[in-house]
Amino acid sequence: MRYFAATAEAGHITRAAERLNMQQPPLSRQIKALERELGVQLFRRKARGVELTDAGHTLLQASRDILPRVQRAIEATQRTAQGEQGQVRIGAAPTAPFNSFVPRVIRAFREAFPRVTLTIEESLSHDLFQRLRDDQIDVAFYRSAPADGAGLKLDSLLTEPMIMAVPIGNPLVKSARRSKLSLRDFADETFIVYGRRLGPGLYDATVAACHDAGFSPRLGQEAPRIVSTLNLVAAGLGVAMVPASLQHMKVDGVRYCPLSGPVQPKALLALASRRGDPSASVRQFLKLVVRMAAASSRPRF
């Protein structure tokens, strides 16, 4: 059809062939093949060129709509194959987006691949891995590794310090004897934990850190999400160990305390995806995340 349109606009097969950077005989054969396929005559041959028949005029009019659409389809197909167009469905554990790395890498990807549609949803780690396996999301920022990683690609991105969320009225906070508290100082406190069954990473990190500090934590009320955990802290029902990036969440009645001493618990931030995912857009996202994580020698929280 491109050959036909070029010939119709030139009004001459030889001139059309020159514009198309091809020889005249192959162009003539293409025009004749198109006429045979359609079963109509498109051109009337004249001594000094060709002119369109009525059927040819109809096809030329249609080609001006069809050819740009075909070109756009070709370009879209090529962009999709290169990962420049498509969709990436992102899952995130509740505390993951508070780490500045997550919004930073998503923003960088949007700038690099503006034609790729991004969707983001929050779930606890257990649900994230299940949704990943069920092809409901493409990648997942998580805190705790799955018990079974079969079929998944797991990339550790960075770690950040854990700190204590403490009620404002807690005597430890009021004490002016030291600027920082060690984890051992909280041995007599009640610890509020969250996501124990469906996202146990931070719960396990809390218990392990307390054991390293020489005591078993006294566990209080269990909260399903980090927001409810901080609300329970604000109500004076206990303390909670949280990733340092949670300091961005300002809650009345809660003070965040960095930890000193030999026990310095860390919170993991990692990315999960399906092994061998065929989506080029997903592969581009993974490459960008891993590259930016490697370049983050000093993560900002």
Short mmCIF file of N, CA and C in Angstrom, two decimals, residues 109-171:
data_model
loop_
_atom_site.label_atom_id
_atom_site.label_comp_id
_atom_site.label_asym_id
_atom_site.label_seq_id
_atom_site.Cartn_x
_atom_site.Cartn_y
_atom_site.Cartn_z
N PHE A 109 12.22 5.71 36.97
CA PHE A 109 11.71 4.85 35.89
C PHE A 109 10.67 5.58 35.06
N ARG A 110 9.79 6.33 35.71
CA ARG A 110 8.78 7.09 34.97
C ARG A 110 9.43 8.10 34.02
N GLU A 111 10.51 8.70 34.47
CA GLU A 111 11.21 9.67 33.62
C GLU A 111 11.90 8.99 32.45
N ALA A 112 12.46 7.80 32.70
CA ALA A 112 13.18 7.08 31.64
C ALA A 112 12.24 6.39 30.68
N PHE A 113 11.07 5.94 31.16
CA PHE A 113 10.13 5.19 30.33
C PHE A 113 8.72 5.77 30.50
N PRO A 114 8.48 6.96 29.97
CA PRO A 114 7.19 7.63 30.20
C PRO A 114 5.99 6.91 29.58
N ARG A 115 6.22 6.03 28.62
CA ARG A 115 5.11 5.32 27.99
C ARG A 115 4.69 4.06 28.75
N VAL A 116 5.45 3.68 29.76
CA VAL A 116 5.11 2.49 30.55
C VAL A 116 4.17 2.90 31.69
N THR A 117 3.05 2.21 31.80
CA THR A 117 2.08 2.48 32.85
C THR A 117 2.50 1.77 34.13
N LEU A 118 2.55 2.50 35.24
CA LEU A 118 2.90 1.93 36.54
C LEU A 118 1.68 1.95 37.45
N THR A 119 1.43 0.84 38.13
CA THR A 119 0.42 0.79 39.18
C THR A 119 1.09 0.30 40.46
N ILE A 120 0.67 0.82 41.60
CA ILE A 120 1.29 0.49 42.87
C ILE A 120 0.20 0.12 43.88
N GLU A 121 0.42 -0.99 44.59
CA GLU A 121 -0.52 -1.39 45.63
C GLU A 121 0.24 -1.92 46.84
N GLU A 122 -0.38 -1.81 48.00
CA GLU A 122 0.27 -2.22 49.25
C GLU A 122 -0.32 -3.54 49.73
N SER A 123 0.56 -4.44 50.19
CA SER A 123 0.13 -5.70 50.80
C SER A 123 1.22 -6.16 51.76
N LEU A 124 0.84 -7.01 52.71
CA LEU A 124 1.84 -7.64 53.57
C LEU A 124 2.64 -8.64 52.75
N SER A 125 3.82 -8.99 53.25
CA SER A 125 4.76 -9.78 52.46
C SER A 125 4.16 -11.09 51.96
N HIS A 126 3.46 -11.81 52.83
CA HIS A 126 2.87 -13.08 52.43
C HIS A 126 1.96 -12.91 51.23
N ASP A 127 1.12 -11.88 51.27
CA ASP A 127 0.20 -11.61 50.16
C ASP A 127 0.96 -11.18 48.91
N LEU A 128 2.03 -10.41 49.09
CA LEU A 128 2.81 -9.95 47.94
C LEU A 128 3.34 -11.14 47.13
N PHE A 129 3.94 -12.11 47.82
CA PHE A 129 4.52 -13.25 47.11
C PHE A 129 3.45 -14.09 46.43
N GLN A 130 2.29 -14.22 47.07
CA GLN A 130 1.21 -14.98 46.45
C GLN A 130 0.68 -14.26 45.22
N ARG A 131 0.52 -12.95 45.30
CA ARG A 131 0.03 -12.19 44.15
C ARG A 131 1.07 -12.20 43.02
N LEU A 132 2.34 -12.25 43.40
CA LEU A 132 3.40 -12.34 42.39
C LEU A 132 3.31 -13.67 41.65
N ARG A 133 3.13 -14.75 42.39
CA ARG A 133 3.02 -16.07 41.76
C ARG A 133 1.75 -16.20 40.94
N ASP A 134 0.69 -15.51 41.35
CA ASP A 134 -0.60 -15.57 40.62
C ASP A 134 -0.65 -14.59 39.45
N ASP A 135 0.47 -13.91 39.17
CA ASP A 135 0.56 -12.96 38.05
C ASP A 135 -0.40 -11.78 38.23
N GLN A 136 -0.64 -11.39 39.48
CA GLN A 136 -1.47 -10.22 39.74
C GLN A 136 -0.62 -8.96 39.90
N ILE A 137 0.66 -9.13 40.23
CA ILE A 137 1.63 -8.04 40.23
C ILE A 137 2.89 -8.56 39.54
N ASP A 138 3.79 -7.65 39.16
CA ASP A 138 5.00 -8.03 38.44
C ASP A 138 6.26 -8.00 39.30
N VAL A 139 6.31 -7.07 40.24
CA VAL A 139 7.46 -6.94 41.14
C VAL A 139 6.93 -6.59 42.52
N ALA A 140 7.75 -6.84 43.55
CA ALA A 140 7.30 -6.54 44.91
C ALA A 140 8.49 -6.07 45.76
N PHE A 141 8.35 -4.89 46.36
CA PHE A 141 9.31 -4.43 47.36
C PHE A 141 8.90 -5.05 48.70
N TYR A 142 9.80 -5.82 49.32
CA TYR A 142 9.43 -6.53 50.54
C TYR A 142 10.49 -6.32 51.61
N ARG A 143 10.10 -6.70 52.84
CA ARG A 143 11.00 -6.60 53.99
C ARG A 143 11.52 -7.97 54.43
N SER A 144 10.69 -9.00 54.34
CA SER A 144 11.11 -10.33 54.81
C SER A 144 11.03 -11.32 53.66
N ALA A 145 12.06 -12.14 53.51
CA ALA A 145 12.14 -13.10 52.41
C ALA A 145 11.09 -14.20 52.60
N PRO A 146 10.58 -14.76 51.50
CA PRO A 146 9.60 -15.84 51.62
C PRO A 146 10.24 -17.12 52.12
N ALA A 147 9.44 -17.95 52.78
CA ALA A 147 9.95 -19.25 53.22
C ALA A 147 10.29 -20.12 52.03
N ASP A 148 9.52 -19.99 50.96
CA ASP A 148 9.75 -20.75 49.73
C ASP A 148 9.93 -19.76 48.59
N GLY A 149 11.14 -19.67 48.07
CA GLY A 149 11.41 -18.73 46.97
C GLY A 149 11.38 -19.37 45.61
N ALA A 150 10.79 -20.56 45.49
CA ALA A 150 10.76 -21.26 44.20
C ALA A 150 10.07 -20.40 43.14
N GLY A 151 10.72 -20.25 41.99
CA GLY A 151 10.15 -19.51 40.88
C GLY A 151 10.30 -18.01 40.99
N LEU A 152 10.91 -17.54 42.08
CA LEU A 152 11.05 -16.11 42.28
C LEU A 152 12.51 -15.69 42.21
N LYS A 153 12.73 -14.49 41.73
CA LYS A 153 14.06 -13.88 41.74
C LYS A 153 14.06 -12.84 42.86
N LEU A 154 14.98 -12.98 43.80
CA LEU A 154 15.02 -12.12 44.98
C LEU A 154 16.30 -11.30 44.97
N ASP A 155 16.17 -9.99 44.94
CA ASP A 155 17.31 -9.08 44.91
C ASP A 155 17.33 -8.23 46.17
N SER A 156 18.33 -8.43 47.02
CA SER A 156 18.51 -7.56 48.19
C SER A 156 19.01 -6.20 47.71
N LEU A 157 18.35 -5.14 48.13
CA LEU A 157 18.68 -3.80 47.64
C LEU A 157 19.52 -3.03 48.65
N LEU A 158 19.06 -2.93 49.89
CA LEU A 158 19.78 -2.17 50.90
C LEU A 158 19.22 -2.51 52.28
N THR A 159 19.93 -2.09 53.30
CA THR A 159 19.43 -2.21 54.66
C THR A 159 19.41 -0.82 55.29
N GLU A 160 18.59 -0.67 56.30
CA GLU A 160 18.53 0.59 57.05
C GLU A 160 18.44 0.28 58.53
N PRO A 161 18.87 1.19 59.40
CA PRO A 161 18.82 0.93 60.83
C PRO A 161 17.39 0.78 61.33
N MET A 162 17.24 0.00 62.39
CA MET A 162 15.97 -0.05 63.11
C MET A 162 16.07 0.92 64.28
N ILE A 163 14.99 1.59 64.58
CA ILE A 163 14.94 2.53 65.70
C ILE A 163 13.72 2.20 66.56
N MET A 164 13.61 2.85 67.69
CA MET A 164 12.50 2.59 68.59
C MET A 164 11.45 3.70 68.48
N ALA A 165 10.20 3.29 68.37
CA ALA A 165 9.07 4.21 68.48
C ALA A 165 8.57 4.11 69.92
N VAL A 166 8.58 5.23 70.64
CA VAL A 166 8.33 5.23 72.08
C VAL A 166 7.28 6.28 72.41
N PRO A 167 6.36 5.98 73.34
CA PRO A 167 5.40 7.01 73.75
C PRO A 167 6.12 8.22 74.35
N ILE A 168 5.61 9.40 74.09
CA ILE A 168 6.23 10.63 74.60
C ILE A 168 6.39 10.60 76.11
N GLY A 169 5.41 10.03 76.81
CA GLY A 169 5.45 10.04 78.28
C GLY A 169 6.29 8.95 78.90
N ASN A 170 6.93 8.13 78.09
CA ASN A 170 7.74 7.04 78.63
C ASN A 170 8.93 7.60 79.43
N PRO A 171 9.19 7.05 80.64
CA PRO A 171 10.31 7.56 81.45
C PRO A 171 11.65 7.52 80.73
#
